[in-house]
XYZ file of C-alpha atoms in Angstrom:
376
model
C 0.000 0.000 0.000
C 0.402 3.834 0.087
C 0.987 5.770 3.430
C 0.313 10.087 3.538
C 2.976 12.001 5.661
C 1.461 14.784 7.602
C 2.408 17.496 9.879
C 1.253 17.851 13.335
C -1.422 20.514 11.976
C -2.375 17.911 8.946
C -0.305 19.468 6.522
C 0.870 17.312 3.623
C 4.570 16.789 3.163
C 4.542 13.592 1.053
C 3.733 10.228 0.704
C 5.667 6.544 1.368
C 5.821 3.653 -0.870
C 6.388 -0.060 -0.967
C 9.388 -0.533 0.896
C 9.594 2.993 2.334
C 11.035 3.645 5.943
C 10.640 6.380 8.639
C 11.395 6.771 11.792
C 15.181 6.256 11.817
C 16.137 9.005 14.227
C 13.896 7.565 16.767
C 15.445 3.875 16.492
C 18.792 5.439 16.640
C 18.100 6.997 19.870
C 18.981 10.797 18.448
C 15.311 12.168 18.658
C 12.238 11.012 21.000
C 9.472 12.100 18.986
C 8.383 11.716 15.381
C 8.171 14.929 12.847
C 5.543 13.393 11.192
C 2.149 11.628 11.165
C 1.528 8.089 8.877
C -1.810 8.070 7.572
C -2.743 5.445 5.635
C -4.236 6.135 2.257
C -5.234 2.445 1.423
C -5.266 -1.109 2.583
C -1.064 -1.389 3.313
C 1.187 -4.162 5.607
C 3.496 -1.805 7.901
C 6.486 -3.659 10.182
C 7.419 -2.003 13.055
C 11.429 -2.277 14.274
C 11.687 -0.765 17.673
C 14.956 0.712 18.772
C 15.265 -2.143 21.492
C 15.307 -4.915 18.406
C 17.987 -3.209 16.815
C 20.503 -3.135 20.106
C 19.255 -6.621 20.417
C 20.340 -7.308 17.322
C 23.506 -5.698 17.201
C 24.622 -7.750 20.348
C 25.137 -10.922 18.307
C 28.545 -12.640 17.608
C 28.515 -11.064 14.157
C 27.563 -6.979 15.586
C 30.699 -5.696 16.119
C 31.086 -3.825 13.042
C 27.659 -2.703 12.744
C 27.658 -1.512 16.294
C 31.015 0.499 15.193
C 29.590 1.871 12.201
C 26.111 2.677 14.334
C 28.164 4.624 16.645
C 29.841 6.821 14.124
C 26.734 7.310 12.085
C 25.641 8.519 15.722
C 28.167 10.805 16.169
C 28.194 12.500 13.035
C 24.366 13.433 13.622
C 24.813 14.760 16.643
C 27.493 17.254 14.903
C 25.846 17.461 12.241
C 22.445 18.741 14.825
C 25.711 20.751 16.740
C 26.835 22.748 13.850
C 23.594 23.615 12.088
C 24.622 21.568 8.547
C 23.601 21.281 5.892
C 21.532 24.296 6.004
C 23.902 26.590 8.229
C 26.947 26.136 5.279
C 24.986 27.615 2.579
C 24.192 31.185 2.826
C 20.220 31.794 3.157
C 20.276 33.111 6.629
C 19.927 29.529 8.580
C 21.221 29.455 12.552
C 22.346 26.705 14.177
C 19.855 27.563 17.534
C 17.086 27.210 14.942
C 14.545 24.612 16.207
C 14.027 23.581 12.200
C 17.434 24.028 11.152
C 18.510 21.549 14.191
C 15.568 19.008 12.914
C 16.864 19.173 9.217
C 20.828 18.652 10.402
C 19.462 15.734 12.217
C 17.213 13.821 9.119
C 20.372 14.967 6.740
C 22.427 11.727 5.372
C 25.939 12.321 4.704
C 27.294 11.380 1.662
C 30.934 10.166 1.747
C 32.810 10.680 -1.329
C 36.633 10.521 -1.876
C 38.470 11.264 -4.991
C 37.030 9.824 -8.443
C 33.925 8.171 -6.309
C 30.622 8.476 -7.650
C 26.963 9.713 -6.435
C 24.271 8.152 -7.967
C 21.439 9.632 -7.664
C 17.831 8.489 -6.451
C 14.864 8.941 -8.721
C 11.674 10.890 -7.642
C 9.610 7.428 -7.688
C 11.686 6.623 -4.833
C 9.890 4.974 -2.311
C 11.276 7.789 0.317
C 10.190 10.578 -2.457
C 12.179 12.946 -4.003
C 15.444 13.701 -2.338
C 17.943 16.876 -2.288
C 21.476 17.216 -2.418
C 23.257 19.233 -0.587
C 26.813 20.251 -1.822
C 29.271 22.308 1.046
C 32.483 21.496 -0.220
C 35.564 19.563 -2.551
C 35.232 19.569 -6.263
C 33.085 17.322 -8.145
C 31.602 17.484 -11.123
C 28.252 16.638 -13.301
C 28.772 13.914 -15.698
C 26.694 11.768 -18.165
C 26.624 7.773 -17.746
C 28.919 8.254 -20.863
C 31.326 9.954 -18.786
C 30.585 13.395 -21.018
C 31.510 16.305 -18.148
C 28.164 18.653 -17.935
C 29.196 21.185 -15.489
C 31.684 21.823 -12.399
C 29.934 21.725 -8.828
C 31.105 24.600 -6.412
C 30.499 24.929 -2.748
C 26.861 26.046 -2.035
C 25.158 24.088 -4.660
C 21.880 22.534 -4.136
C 21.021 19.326 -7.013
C 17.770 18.029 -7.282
C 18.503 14.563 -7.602
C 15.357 13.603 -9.450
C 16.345 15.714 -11.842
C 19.773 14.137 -12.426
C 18.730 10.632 -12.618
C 15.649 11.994 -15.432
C 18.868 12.640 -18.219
C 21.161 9.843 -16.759
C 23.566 11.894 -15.064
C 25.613 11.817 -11.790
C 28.308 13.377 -9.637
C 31.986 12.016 -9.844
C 34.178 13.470 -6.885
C 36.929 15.279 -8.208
C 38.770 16.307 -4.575
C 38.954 14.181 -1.587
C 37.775 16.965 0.876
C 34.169 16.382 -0.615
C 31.214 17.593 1.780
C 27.908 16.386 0.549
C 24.935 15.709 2.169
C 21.170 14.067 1.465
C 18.055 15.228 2.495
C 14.191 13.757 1.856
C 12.167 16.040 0.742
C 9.415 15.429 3.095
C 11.307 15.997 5.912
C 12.433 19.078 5.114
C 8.892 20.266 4.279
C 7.998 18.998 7.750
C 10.783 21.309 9.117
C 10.247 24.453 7.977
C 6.270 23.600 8.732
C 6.879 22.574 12.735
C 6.494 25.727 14.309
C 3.344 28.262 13.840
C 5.511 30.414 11.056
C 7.427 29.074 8.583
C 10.797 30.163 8.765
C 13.035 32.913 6.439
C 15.568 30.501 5.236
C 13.073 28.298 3.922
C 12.334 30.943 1.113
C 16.271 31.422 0.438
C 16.204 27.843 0.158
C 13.508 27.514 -2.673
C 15.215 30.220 -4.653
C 18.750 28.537 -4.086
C 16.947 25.781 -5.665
C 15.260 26.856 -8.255
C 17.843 29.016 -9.934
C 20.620 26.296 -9.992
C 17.790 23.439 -11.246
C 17.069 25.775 -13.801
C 20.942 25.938 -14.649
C 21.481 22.551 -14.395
C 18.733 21.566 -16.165
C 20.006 23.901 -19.715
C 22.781 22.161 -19.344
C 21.759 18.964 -18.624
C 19.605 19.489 -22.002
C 22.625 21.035 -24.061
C 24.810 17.909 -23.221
C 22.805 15.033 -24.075
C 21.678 17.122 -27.644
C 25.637 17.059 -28.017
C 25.568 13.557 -27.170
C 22.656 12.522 -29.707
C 24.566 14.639 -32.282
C 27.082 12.586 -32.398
C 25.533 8.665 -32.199
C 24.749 6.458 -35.104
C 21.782 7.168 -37.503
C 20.016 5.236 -40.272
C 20.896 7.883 -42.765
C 24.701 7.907 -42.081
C 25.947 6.196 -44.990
C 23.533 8.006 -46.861
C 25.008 11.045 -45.980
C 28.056 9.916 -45.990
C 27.887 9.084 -49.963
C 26.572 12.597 -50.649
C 29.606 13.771 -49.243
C 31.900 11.909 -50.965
C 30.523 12.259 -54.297
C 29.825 15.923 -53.837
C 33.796 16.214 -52.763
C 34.919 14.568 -56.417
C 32.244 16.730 -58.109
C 34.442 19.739 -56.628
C 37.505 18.545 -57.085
C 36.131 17.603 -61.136
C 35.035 21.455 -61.110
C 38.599 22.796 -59.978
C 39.841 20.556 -62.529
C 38.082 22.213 -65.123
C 38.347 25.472 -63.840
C 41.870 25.606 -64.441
C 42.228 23.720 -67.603
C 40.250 26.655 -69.049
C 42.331 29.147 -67.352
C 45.328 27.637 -69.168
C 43.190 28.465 -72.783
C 43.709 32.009 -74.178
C 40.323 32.997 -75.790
C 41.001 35.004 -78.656
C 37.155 35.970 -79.449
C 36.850 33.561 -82.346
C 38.057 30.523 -80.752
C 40.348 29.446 -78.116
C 44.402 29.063 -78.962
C 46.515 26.733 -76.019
C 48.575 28.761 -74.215
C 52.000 28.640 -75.202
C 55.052 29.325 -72.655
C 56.659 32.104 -72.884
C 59.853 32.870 -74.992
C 62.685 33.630 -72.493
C 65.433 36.315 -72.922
C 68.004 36.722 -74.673
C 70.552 36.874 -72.029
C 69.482 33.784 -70.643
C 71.732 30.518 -71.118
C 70.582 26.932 -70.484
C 69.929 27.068 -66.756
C 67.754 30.423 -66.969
C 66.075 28.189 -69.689
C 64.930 25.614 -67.935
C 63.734 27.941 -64.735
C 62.545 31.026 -67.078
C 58.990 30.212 -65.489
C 60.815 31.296 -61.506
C 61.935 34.833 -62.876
C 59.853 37.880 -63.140
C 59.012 38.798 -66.949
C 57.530 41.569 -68.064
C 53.506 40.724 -68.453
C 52.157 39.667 -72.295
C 51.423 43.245 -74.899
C 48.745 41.990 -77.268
C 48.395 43.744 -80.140
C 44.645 45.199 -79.529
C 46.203 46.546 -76.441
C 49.767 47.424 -78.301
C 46.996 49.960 -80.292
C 44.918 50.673 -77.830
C 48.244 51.776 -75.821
C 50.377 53.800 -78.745
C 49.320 57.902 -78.782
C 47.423 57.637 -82.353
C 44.207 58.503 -83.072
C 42.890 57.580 -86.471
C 40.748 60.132 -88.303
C 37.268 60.191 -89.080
C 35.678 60.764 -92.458
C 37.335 61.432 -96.057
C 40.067 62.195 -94.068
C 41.429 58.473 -93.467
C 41.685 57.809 -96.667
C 45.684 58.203 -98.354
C 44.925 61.377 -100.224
C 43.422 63.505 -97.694
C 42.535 66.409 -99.858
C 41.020 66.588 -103.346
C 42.339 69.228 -106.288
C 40.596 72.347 -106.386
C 38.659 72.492 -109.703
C 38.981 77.103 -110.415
C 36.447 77.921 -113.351
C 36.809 80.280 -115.564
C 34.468 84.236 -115.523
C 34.028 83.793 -119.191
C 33.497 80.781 -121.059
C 34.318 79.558 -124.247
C 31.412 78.494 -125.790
C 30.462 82.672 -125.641
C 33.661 83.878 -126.774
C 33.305 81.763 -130.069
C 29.707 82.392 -130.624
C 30.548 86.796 -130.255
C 32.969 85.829 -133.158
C 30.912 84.077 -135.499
C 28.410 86.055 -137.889
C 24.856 86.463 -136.149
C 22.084 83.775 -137.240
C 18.948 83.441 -136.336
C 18.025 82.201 -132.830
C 17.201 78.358 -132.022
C 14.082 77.545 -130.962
C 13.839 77.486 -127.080
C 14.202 73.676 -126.730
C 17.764 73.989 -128.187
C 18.315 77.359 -126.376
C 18.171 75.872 -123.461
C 19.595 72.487 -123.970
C 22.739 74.524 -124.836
C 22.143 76.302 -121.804
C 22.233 73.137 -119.906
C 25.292 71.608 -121.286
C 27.200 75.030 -121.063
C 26.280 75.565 -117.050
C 27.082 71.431 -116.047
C 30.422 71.631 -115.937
C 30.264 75.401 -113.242
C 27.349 73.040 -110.930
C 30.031 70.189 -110.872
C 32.932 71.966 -110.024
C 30.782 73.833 -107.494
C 29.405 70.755 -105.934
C 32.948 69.374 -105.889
C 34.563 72.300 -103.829
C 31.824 72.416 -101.394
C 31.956 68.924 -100.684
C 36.003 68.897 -100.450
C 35.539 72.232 -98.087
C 32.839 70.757 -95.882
């Protein structure tokens, strides 16, 4: 069955599971009275160990360890009640006279943790509930179960282990001066809820909480999308083709590239570049490294005229004979001198008139039309 943890005032702190235990202050002999009240929320089998059993118990021929390791688990409570810790090493305002700091120090589990041990944490379906970690001091670290580092730990830190053991991860010990401690979460509910107020380091606490969950949690998130990243994947060799072939269809491409940069394009067609002659002053050696030593760069003719100061002219005047002969006419012309000297006759009809006309005037509009043209 199920059993609901209450306060004295019937608050609810949590419930217990199959195989859940409470009540281990009180058979250690550290505390008289119970924090909490059992109420059972269905039909469930409970078995009661008294602390008189267990020093029964421990008195057999085989005890002697277990009483030694009883007695320091003893002692460190008490300090643990004597110094206020967990809650006095972190800084939210806890005091070791507290009442509820005093009954959190003494339901606190220490965690022991040397160099390159590991904490593995306790999921929320625990039987006990969700649990807190407390971390005071040492180095350690959060890691994956793939040993992948997710962040450092520094003194101060509170993990929710529930929320470590939801991505897998856990804390590896980095120093051997470690201070860690374990707390259920019902009993510290039930601490900061025994007196009529709750207290002010309760709040501190929450907020302490919730800011590095929230941190841990981004990373926690970051990490294992670094880690899926990077495993195996149907597609791989898929993708791992494209790749390839898209490499060689580069490589093909440079190929290419700089075969036609080795073709001079002369506008018609393309000519192979040939190498270049080397000087004259050069002997066999210079010969054979011409391709090492500066030359001057390549004058092609288009640019050979584009280069040279020389304009050619426009019009008649690009032709070889760049000026025509002036045709002069004469004031009086010969066809009248001859006719004043012959005898008069009668005069031609108009149509020969001034065909005559005509033929004596073409040659004046020709030369006329000549000059103007050779002027203009």
């Amino acid at each position: 069955g199920s059993v609901d943890l209450e306060t004295r005032t019937g608050a609810p702190v949590g419930r217990l599971g199959v195989g859940g235990a409470l009540g281990d202050t009180e058979a250690l002999g550290l505390f008289n009275t119970c924090v909490v009240t059992a109420r059972a929320a269905a039909h469930c089998r409970l078995l009661r160990v008294t602390r008189e059993a267990v020093q029964q118990a421990l008195l057999g021929p085989h005890g002697k360890d277990m009483r030694a390791g009883f007695k320091r688990l003893v002692e460190s409570r008490r300090e643990q009640v004597h110094s206020g810790r967990p809650l006095c090493g972190l800084k939210i305002g806890a005091s070791p006279d507290d009442v509820t700091v005093k009954t959190v120090a003494l339901q606190a589990e220490r965690v022991p943790l040397e160099s390159g041990e590991l904490w593995e944490p306790v999921p929320d379906d625990d039987p006990c509930g969700p649990r807190v970690g407390v971390f005071l001091a040492g180095r350690a670290v959060v890691e994956l179960k793939s040993g992948r580092e997710v962040m450092p730990i520094t003194a101060g830190c509170i993990l929710l282990e529930g929320v470590l053991s939801e991505f897998g991860a856990r804390v590896r010990a980095v120093s051997s001066d470690c201070e860690a401690y374990r707390v259920r979460l019902f009993d510290l509910l039930a601490a900061s809820k025994y007196g009529d107020k709750v207290p002010d380091w309760f709040y501190q606490f929450r907020l302490l909480e919730n800011d590095t969950t929230k941190h841990l949690r981004s990373k926690l998130v970051n990490t294992r999308g670094l880690v899926n990243n990077k495993s195996t994947h149907l597609c791989d060799p898929c993708i791992r083709d494209w790749a390839a072939r898209r490499k060689e269809s580069v490589r093909r491409a440079e190929m290419m590239r700089a075969e036609k940069a080795s073709v001079l394009s002369t506008g018609k067609g393309s000519v192979p570049q040939l190498p270049l002659l080397p000087p004259d002053k050069f002997g066999t050696t210079g010969f054979r490294s011409w391709d090492k030593v500066p030359l001057p760069p390549l004058v092609y003719p288009s640019s050979k005229s584009r280069s040279s100061g020389k304009v050619l002219p426009k019009g008649l005047a690009s032709y070889p004979v760049l000026r025509l002969p002036k045709i002069n006419s004469e004031p009086n012309l010969r066809g009248a001198k001859e006719a004043a000297r012959r005898p008069s006759r009668a005069p031609p009809s108009g149509r020969s008139l001034s065909r005559e006309r005509g033929a004596a005037t073409a040659p004046v509009t020709t030369a006329i039309a000549v000059d103007t043209a050779v002027s203009s």
